Short mmCIF file of C-alpha atoms and ligand atoms in Angstrom, two decimals:
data_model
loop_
_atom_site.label_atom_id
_atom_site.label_comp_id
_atom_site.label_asym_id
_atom_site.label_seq_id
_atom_site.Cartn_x
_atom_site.Cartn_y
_atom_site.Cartn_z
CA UNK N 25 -21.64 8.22 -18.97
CA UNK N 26 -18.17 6.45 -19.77
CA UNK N 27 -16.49 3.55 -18.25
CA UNK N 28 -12.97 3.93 -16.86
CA UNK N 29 -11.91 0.79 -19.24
CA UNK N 30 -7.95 0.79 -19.67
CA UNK N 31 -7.74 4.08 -18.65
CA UNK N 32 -4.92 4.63 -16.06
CA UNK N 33 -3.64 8.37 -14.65
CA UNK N 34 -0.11 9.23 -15.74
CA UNK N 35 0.60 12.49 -13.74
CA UNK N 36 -1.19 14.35 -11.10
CA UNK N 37 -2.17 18.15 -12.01
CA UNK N 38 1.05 19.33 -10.76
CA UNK N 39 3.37 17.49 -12.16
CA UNK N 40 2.45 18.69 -15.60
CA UNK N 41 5.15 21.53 -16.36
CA UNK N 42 6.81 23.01 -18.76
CA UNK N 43 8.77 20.21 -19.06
CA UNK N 44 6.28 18.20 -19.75
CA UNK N 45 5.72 19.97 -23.18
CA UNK N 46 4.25 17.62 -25.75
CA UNK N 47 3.82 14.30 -23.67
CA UNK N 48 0.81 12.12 -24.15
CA UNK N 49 -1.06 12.09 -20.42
CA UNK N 50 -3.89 10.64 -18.75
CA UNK N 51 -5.03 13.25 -16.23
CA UNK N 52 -8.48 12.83 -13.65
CA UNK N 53 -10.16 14.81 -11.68
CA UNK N 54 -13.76 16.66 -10.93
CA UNK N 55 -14.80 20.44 -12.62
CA UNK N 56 -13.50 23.11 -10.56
CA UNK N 57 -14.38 25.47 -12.92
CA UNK N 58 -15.53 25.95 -16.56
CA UNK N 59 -15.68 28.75 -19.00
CA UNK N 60 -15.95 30.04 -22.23
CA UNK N 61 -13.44 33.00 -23.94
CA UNK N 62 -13.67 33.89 -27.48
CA UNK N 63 -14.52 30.52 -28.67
CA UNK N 64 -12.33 28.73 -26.18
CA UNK N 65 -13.42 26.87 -23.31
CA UNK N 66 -11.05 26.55 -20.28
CA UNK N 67 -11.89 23.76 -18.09
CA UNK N 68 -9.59 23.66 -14.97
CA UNK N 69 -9.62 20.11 -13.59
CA UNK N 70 -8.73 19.42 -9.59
CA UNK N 71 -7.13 16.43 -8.15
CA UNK N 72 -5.75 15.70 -4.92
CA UNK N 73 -2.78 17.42 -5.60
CA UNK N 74 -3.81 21.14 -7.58
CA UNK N 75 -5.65 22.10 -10.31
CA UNK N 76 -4.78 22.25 -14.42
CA UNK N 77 -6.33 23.76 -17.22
CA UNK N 78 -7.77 22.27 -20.14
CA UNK N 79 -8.03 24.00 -23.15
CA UNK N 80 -10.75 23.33 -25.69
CA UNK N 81 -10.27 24.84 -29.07
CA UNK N 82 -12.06 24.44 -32.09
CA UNK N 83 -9.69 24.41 -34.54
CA UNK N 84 -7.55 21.81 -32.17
CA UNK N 85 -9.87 19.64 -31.37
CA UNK N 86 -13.20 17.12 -32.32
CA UNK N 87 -16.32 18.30 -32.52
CA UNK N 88 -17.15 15.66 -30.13
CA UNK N 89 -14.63 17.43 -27.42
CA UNK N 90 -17.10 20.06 -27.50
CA UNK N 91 -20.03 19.18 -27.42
CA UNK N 92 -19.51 16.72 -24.87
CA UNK N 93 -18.40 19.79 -22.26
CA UNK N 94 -20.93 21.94 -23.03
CA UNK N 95 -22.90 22.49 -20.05
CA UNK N 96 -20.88 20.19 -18.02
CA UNK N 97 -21.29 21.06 -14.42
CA UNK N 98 -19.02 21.58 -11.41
CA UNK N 99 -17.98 18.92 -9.40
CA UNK N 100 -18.63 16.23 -12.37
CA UNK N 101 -16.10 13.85 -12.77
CA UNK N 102 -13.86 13.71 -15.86
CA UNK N 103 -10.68 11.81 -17.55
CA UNK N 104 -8.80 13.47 -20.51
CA UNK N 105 -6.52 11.95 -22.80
CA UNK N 106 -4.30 14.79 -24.78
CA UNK N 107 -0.84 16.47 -24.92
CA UNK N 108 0.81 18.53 -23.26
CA UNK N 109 1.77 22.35 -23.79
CA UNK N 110 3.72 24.46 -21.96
CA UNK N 111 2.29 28.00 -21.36
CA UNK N 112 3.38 31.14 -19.18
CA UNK N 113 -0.14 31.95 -18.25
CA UNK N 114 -1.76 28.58 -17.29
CA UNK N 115 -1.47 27.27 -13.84
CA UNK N 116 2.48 25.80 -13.02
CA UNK N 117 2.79 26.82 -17.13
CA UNK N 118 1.42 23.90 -18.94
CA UNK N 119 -2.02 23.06 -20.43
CA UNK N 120 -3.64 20.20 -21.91
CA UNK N 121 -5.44 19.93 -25.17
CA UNK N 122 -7.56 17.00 -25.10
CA UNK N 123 -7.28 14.23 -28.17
CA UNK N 124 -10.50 12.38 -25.55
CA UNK N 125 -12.88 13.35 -23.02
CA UNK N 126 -14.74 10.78 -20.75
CA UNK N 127 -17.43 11.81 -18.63
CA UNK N 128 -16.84 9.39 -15.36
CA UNK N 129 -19.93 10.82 -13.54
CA UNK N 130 -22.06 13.84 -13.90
CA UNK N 131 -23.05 16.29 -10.75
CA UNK N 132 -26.79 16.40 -10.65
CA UNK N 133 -26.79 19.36 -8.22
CA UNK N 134 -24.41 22.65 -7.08
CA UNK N 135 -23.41 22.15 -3.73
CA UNK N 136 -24.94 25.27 -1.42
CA UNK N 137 -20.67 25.90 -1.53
CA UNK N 138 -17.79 27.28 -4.02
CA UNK N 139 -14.62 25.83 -3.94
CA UNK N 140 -12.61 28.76 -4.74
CA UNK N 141 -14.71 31.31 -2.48
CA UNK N 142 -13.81 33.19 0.38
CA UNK N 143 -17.10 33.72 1.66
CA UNK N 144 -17.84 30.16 3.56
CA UNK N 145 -21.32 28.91 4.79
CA UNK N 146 -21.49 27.30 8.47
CA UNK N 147 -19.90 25.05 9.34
CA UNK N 148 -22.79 22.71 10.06
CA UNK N 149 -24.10 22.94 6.02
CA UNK N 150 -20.76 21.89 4.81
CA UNK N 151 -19.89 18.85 7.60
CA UNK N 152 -23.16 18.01 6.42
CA UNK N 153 -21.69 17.47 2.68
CA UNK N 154 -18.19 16.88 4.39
CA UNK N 155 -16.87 15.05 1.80
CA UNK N 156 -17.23 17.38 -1.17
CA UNK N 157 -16.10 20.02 1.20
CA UNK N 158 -12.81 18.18 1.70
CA UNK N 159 -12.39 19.16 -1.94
CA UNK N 160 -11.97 23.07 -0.79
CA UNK N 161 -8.21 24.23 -0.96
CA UNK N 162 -8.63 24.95 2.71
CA UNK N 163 -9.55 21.57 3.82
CA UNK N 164 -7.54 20.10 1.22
CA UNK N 165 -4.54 21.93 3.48
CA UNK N 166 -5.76 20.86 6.78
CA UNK N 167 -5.61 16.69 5.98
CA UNK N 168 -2.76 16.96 4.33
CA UNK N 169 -0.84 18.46 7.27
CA UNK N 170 -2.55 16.19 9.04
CA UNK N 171 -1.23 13.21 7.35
CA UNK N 172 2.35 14.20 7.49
CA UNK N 173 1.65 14.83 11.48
CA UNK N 174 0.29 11.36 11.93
CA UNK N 175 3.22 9.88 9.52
CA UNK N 176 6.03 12.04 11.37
CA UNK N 177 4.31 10.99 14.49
CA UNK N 178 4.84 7.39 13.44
CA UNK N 179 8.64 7.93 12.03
CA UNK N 180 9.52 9.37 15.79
CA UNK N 181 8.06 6.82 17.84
CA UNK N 182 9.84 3.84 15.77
CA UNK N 183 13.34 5.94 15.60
CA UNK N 184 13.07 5.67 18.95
CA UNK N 185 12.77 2.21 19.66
CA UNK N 186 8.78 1.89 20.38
CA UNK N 187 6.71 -0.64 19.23
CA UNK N 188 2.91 0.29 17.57
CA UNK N 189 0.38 -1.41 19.19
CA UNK N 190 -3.59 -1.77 19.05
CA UNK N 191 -5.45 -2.47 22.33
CA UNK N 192 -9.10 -3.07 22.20
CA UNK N 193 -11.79 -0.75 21.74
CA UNK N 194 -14.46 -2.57 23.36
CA UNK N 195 -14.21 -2.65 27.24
CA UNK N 196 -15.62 -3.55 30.70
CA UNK N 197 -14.80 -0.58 33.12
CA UNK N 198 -13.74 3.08 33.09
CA UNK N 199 -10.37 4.61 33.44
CA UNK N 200 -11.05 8.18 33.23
CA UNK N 201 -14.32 8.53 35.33
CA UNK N 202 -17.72 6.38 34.72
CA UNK N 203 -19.85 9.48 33.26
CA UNK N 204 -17.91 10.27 30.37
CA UNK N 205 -18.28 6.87 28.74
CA UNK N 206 -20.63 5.24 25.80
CA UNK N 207 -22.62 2.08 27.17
CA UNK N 208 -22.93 -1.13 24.71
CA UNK N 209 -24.71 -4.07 24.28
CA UNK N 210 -22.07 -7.11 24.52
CA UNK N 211 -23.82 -9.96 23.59
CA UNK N 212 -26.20 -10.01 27.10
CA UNK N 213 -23.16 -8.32 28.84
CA UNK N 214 -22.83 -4.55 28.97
CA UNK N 215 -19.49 -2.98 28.34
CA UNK N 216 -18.52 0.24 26.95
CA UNK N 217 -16.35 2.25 24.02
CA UNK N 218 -13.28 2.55 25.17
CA UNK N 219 -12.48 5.94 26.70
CA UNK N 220 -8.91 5.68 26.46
CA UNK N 221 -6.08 2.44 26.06
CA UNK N 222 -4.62 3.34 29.70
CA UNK N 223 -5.03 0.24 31.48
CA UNK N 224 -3.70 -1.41 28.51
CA UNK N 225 -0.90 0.57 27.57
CA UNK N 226 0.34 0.30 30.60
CA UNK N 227 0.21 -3.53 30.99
CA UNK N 228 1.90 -3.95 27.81
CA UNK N 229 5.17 -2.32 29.54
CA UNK N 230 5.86 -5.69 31.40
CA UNK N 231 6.17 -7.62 28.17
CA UNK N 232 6.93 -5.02 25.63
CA UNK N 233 8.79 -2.12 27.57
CA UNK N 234 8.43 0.95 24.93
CA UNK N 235 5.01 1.22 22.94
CA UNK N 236 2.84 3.73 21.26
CA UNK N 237 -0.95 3.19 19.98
CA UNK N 238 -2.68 5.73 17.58
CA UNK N 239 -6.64 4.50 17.70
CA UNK N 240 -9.58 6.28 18.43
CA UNK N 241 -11.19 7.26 21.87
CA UNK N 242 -14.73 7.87 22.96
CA UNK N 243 -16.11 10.07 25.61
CA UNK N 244 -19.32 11.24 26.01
CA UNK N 245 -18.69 14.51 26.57
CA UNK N 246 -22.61 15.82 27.62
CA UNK N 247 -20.63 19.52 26.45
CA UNK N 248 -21.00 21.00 23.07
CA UNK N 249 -17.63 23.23 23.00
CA UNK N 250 -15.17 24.24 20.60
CA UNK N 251 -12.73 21.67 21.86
CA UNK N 252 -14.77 18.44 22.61
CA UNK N 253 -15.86 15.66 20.44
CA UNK N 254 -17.25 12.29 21.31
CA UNK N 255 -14.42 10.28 19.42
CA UNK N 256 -11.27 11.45 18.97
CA UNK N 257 -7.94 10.17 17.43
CA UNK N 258 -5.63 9.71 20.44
CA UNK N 259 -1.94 9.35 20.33
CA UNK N 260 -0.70 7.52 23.38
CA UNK N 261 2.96 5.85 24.46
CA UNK N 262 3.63 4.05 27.50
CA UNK N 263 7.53 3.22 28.53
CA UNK N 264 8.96 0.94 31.23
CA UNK N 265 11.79 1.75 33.80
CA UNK N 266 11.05 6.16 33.31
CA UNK N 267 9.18 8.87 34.96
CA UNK N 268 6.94 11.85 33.94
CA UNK N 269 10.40 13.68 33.45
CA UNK N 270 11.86 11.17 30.92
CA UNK N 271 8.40 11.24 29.21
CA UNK N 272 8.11 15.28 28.81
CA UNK N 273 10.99 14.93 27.46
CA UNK N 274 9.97 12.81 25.06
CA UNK N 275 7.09 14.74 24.34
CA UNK N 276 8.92 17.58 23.46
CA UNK N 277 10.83 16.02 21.62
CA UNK N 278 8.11 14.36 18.81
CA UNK N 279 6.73 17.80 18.86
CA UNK N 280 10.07 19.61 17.84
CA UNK N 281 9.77 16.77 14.68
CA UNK N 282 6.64 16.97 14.11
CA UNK N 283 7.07 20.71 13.41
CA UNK N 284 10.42 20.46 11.44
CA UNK N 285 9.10 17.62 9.32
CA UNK N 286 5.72 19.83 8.19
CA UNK N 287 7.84 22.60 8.05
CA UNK N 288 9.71 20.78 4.94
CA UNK N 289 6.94 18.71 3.86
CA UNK N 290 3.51 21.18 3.94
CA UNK N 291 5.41 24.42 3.04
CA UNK N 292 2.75 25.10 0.67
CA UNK N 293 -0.54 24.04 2.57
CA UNK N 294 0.86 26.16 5.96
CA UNK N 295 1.36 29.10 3.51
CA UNK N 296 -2.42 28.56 2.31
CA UNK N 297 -3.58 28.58 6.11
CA UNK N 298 -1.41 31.34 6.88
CA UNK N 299 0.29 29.57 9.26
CA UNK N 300 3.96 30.40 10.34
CA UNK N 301 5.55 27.30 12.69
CA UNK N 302 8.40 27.97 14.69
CA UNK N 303 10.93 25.11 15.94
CA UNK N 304 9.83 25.65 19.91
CA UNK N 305 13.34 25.47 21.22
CA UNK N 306 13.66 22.39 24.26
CA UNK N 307 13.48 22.60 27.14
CA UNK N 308 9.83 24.29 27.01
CA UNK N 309 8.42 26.16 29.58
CA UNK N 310 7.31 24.60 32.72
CA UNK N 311 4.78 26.14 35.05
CA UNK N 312 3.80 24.21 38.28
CA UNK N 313 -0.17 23.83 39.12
CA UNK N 314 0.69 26.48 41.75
CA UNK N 315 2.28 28.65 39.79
CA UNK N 316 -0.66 28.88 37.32
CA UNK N 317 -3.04 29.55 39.55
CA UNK N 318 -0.62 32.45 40.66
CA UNK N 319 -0.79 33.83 37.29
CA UNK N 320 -4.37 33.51 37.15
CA UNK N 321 -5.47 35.03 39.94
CA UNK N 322 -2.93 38.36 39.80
CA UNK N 323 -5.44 38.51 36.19
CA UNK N 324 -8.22 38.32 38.98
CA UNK N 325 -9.40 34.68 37.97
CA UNK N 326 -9.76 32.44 41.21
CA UNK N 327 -9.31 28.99 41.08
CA UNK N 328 -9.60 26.79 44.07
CA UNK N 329 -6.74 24.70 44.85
CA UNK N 330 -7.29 21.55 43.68
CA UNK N 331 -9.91 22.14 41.05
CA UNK N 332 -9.61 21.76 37.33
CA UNK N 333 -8.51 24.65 35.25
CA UNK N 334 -12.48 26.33 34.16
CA UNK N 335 -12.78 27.42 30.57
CA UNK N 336 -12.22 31.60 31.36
CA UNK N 337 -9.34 29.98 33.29
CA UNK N 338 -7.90 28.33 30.01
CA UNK N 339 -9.31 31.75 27.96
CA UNK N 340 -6.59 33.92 30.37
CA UNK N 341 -3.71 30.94 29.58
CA UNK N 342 -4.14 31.35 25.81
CA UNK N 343 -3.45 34.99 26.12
CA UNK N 344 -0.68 35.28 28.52
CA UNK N 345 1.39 31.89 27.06
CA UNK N 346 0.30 31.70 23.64
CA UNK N 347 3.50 28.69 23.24
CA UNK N 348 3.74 24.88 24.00
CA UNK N 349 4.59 24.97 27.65
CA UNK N 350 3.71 22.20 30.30
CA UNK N 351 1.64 22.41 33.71
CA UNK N 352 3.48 19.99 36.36
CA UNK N 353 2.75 18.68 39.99
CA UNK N 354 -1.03 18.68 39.84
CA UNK N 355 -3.33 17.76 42.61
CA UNK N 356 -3.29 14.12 43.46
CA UNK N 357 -7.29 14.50 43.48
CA UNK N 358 -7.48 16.28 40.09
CA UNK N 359 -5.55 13.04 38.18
CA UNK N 360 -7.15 9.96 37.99
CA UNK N 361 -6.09 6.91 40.15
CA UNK N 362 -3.43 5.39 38.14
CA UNK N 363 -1.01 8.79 38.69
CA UNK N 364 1.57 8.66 41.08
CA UNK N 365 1.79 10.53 43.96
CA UNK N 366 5.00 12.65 44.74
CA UNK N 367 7.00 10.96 47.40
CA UNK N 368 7.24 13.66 49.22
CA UNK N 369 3.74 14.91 49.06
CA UNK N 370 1.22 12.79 47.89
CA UNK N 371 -1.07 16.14 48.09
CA UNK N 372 0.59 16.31 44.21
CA UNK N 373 1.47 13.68 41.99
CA UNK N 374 3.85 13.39 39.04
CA UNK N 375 1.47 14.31 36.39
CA UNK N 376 1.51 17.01 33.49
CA UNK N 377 -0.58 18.73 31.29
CA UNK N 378 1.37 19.45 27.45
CA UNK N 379 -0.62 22.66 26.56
CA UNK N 380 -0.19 25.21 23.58
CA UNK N 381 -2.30 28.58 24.98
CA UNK N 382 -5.76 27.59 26.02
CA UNK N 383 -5.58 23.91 24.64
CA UNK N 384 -4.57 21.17 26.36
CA UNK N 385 -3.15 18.70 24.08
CA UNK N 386 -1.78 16.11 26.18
CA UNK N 387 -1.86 14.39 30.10
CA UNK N 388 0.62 12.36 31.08
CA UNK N 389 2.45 11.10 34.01
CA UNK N 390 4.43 8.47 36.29
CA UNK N 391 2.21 5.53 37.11
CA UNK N 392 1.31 3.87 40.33
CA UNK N 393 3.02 0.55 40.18
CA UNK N 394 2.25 -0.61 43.68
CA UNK N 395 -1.12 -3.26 44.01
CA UNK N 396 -1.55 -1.70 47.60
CA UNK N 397 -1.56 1.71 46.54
CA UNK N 398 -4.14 1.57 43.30
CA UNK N 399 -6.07 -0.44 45.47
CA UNK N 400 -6.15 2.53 48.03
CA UNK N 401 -6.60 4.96 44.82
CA UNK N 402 -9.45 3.40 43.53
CA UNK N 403 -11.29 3.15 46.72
CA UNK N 404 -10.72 6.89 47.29
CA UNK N 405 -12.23 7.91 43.80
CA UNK N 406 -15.11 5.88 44.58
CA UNK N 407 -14.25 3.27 42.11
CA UNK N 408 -14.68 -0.85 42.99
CA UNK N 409 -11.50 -2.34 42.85
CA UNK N 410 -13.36 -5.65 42.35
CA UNK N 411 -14.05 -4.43 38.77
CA UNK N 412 -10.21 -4.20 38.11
CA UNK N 413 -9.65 -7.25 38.87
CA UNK N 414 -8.21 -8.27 35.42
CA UNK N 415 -6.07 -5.43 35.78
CA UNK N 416 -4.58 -5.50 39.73
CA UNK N 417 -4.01 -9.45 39.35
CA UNK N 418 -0.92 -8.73 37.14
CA UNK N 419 1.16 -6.69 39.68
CA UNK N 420 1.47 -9.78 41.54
CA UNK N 421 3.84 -11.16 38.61
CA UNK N 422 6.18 -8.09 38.69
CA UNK N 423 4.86 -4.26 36.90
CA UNK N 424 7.97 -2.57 35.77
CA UNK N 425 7.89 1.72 37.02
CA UNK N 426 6.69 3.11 34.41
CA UNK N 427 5.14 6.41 32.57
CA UNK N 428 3.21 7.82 29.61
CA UNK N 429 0.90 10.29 27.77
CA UNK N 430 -2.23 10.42 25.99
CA UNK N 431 -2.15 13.09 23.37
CA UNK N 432 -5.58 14.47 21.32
CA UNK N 433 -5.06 14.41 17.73
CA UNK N 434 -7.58 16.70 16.60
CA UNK N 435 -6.42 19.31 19.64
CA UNK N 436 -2.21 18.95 18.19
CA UNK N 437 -4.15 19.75 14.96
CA UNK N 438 -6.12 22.67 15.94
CA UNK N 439 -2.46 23.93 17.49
CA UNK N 440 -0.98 23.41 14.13
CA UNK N 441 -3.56 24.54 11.49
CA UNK N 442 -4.86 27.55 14.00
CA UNK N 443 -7.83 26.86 13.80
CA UNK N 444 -10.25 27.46 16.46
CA UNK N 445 -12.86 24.67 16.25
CA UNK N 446 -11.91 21.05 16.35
CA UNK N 447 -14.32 20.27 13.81
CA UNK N 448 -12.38 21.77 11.50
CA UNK N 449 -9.57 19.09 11.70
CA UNK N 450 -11.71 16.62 11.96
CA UNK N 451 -12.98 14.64 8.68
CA UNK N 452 -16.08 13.45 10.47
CA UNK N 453 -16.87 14.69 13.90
CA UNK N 454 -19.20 13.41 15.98
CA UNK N 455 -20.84 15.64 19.35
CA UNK N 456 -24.08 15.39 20.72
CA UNK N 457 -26.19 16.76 17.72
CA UNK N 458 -24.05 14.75 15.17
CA UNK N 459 -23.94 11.37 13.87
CA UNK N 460 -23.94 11.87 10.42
CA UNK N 461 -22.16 11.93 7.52
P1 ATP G 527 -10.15 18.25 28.84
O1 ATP G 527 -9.79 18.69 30.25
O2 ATP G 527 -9.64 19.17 27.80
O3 ATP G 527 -11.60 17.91 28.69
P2 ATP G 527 -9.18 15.70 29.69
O4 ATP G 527 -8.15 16.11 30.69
O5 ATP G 527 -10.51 15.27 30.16
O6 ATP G 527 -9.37 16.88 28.59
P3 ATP G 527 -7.56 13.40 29.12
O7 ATP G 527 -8.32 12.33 29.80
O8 ATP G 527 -6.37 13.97 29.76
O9 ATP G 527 -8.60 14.57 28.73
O10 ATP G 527 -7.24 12.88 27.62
C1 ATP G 527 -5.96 13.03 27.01
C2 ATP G 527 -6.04 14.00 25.86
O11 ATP G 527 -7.07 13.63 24.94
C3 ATP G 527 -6.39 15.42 26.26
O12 ATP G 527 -5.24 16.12 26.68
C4 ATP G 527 -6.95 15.99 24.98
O13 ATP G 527 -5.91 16.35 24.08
C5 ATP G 527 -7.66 14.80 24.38
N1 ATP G 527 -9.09 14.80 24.68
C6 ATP G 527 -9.70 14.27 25.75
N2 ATP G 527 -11.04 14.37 25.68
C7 ATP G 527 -11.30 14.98 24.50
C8 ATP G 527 -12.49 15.35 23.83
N3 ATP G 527 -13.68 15.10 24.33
N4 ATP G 527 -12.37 15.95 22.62
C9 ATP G 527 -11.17 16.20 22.09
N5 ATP G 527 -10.01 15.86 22.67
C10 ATP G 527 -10.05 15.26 23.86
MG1 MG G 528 -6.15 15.81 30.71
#
């Protein structure tokens, strides 16, 4: 095997071109491929960004060159040193011919994958050797769309005046509902993995006024569904002195540049996926709890008032509003204790559901800002006010109103990619029968 040494990359695959045509490079990458022609051996090379051929001739190269690629295998790791040659029928027109070779690491093994294939084994073999998976075009696609979500996700939220923030991850009580959450040892204390930042978020609006975190959530989910992982990336914002309008607003808002900004900067990996995204033009759709159950039950689905949307529910929504629309004026006892109630009806509150189809991204709504009331909240949900203490003690030095959303990463991701299962746009997803890689 070789040692990297002085050895430094000059271009990514890609950027070789015609252009290019005679420059000295330093190129890495693994084996995507290798084969011999006539004498010549074409070894395309992947990177991050593509793939680039390599072309081994004998009468243009050392007899070393050779014999050090014979039998190389897929997936091993390799540097080459050589010039550049432009060349209508090589991928983006330009080749390398190699003056060096270094051998960085060898595979041992084929993976029980191709990269290039169509045919794909389950999912479950390959999230088992996730990371040399991530090297498949597809996947390749996937995080790199995601990336430019999370970094356009970023760009809006600090246009518009927000400041990032990281709450902990580590906590003492629920937020969302006691079943759904991950018990730890805490020194000889118990607490728990934090199901969501909303306590947080929203005490940071008396200080801070405008803030957005993007950290990772944990629920034990007990399901094993298409849609529901144990940790998740959540985006979240809370903002002082606005209500569940101002903030579905807003919502629409970072989606419409989200989409515009991947439009421009993942042409290429939405075209791999097949993927055509359309500007959704603002306002979106709203639909109020009522008025989905309406539409569900003319498709002969019943849903009690007040309950949760079931999955054949959600199945119907996917194929009669197959758009990013919201759901508004839930049940006040479908929304957890820290949404407002309407003032007047508390029977609904001033929450939302962001949806796209069957998927819910995003909750959100105006908060309860009034000791008294939360107090009274709690106590209905069955939850002890005594173990909020930390948390009611500061409305007795002045909460600004305030509202906000929590929005799943992985489920704006399974929107954008179209894919149907949220391991998919997840690097490393973790559900009930997975812990590893
Ligand atoms: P669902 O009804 O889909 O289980 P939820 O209403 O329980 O979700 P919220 O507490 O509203 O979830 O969390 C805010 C957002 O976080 C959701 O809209 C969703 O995008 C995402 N989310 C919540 N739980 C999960 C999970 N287990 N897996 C993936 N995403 C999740
Ligand atoms: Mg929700």
């Amino acid at each position: 095997m070789d040692e990297l040494n002085g050895w430094r990359r000059t271009h990514y695959s890609i950027d070789l071109t015609p252009n290019c045509d005679g420059a000295e490079v330093i190129v890495f990458g693994w084996v995507a491929s290798i084969r011999e022609q006539g004498g010549i051996t074409f070894l395309i090379l992947q990177d991050r960004e593509g793939i680039l051929q390599i072309t081994i001739r004998k009468d243009e190269v050392s007899p070393s060159i050779i014999k050090k690629v014979k039998g190389l295998r897929e997936h091993s790791i390799v540097a080459v040193k050589g010039r550049v040659r432009s060349i209508e029928k090589a991928p983006h027109g330009a080749e390398v011919i190699p003056k060096e070779i270094k051998i960085l690491a060898l595979a041992q093994k084929n993976p029980p994958f191709k990269l290039f294939s169509k045919t794909q084994p389950s999912l479950d073999k390959r999230l088992d050797l996730r990371a040399v998976d991530l090297r498949r075009p597809v996947n390749r696609a996937i995080f790199k769309i995601r990336h430019h979500t999370l970094a356009a996700i970023r760009e809006f939220f600090l246009k518009e005046g927000y400041w990032e923030v990281n709450t902990s991850k580590i906590i003492a009580t629920a937020t969302e509902g006691g079943a759904a959450l991950f018990p730890i040892l805490y020194y000889d204390k118990e607490g728990f993995l934090a199901q969501s930042p909303q306590l947080y978020k929203e005490q940071l609006t008396m200080a801070f006024e405008k803030v957005f975190e993007i950290g990772p959530v944990f629920r034990a989910e007990p399901s094993r569904t298409l849609r529901h992982l144990a940790e998740i990336t959540s985006v979240d914002m809370e903002e002082a002195y606005v209500n569940y309008e101002d903030v579905m607003m807003t919502l629409s808002k970072l989606t419409q540049y989200v989409i515009q900004a991947l439009q421009t900067r993942c042409e290429n990996e939405l075209k791999l996926l097949n993927v055509k995204l359309e500007t959704p033009k603002l306002p979106l759709k709203r639909y109020t709890y009522s008025e989905i159950l309406e539409i569900l039950n003319k498709e002969g689905e019943y849903v009690k008032w007040g309950e949760d949307l079931p999955t054949p529910a959600l199945k119907i929504l996917g194929e009669k509003l197959p758009e990013f629309y919201f759901i508004t004026n839930w049940p006040t006892s479908s929304k957890p204790f820290y949404i407002k109630p309407c003032d007047d009806n508390p029977e609904i509150c001033e929450a939302f559901d962001f949806m796209y189809g069957s998927i819910e991204i995003a909750s959100g709504g105006t908060r309860v800002n009034s000791k008294r009331l939360l107090i009274k909240k709690l106590k209905e949900q069955g939850l002890k006010p005594q173990l909020f203490e930390y948390h009611l003690k500061l409305f007795d030095y002045g909460m600004p109103p305030h509202a906000g959303f929590g929005l799943g990463l992985e489920r704006l991701m399974m929107v954008l990619t179209k894919r149907e299962n949220i391991r998919e746009v997840t690097i490393f997803p973790r559900d009930r029968l997975r812990l590893t890689p």
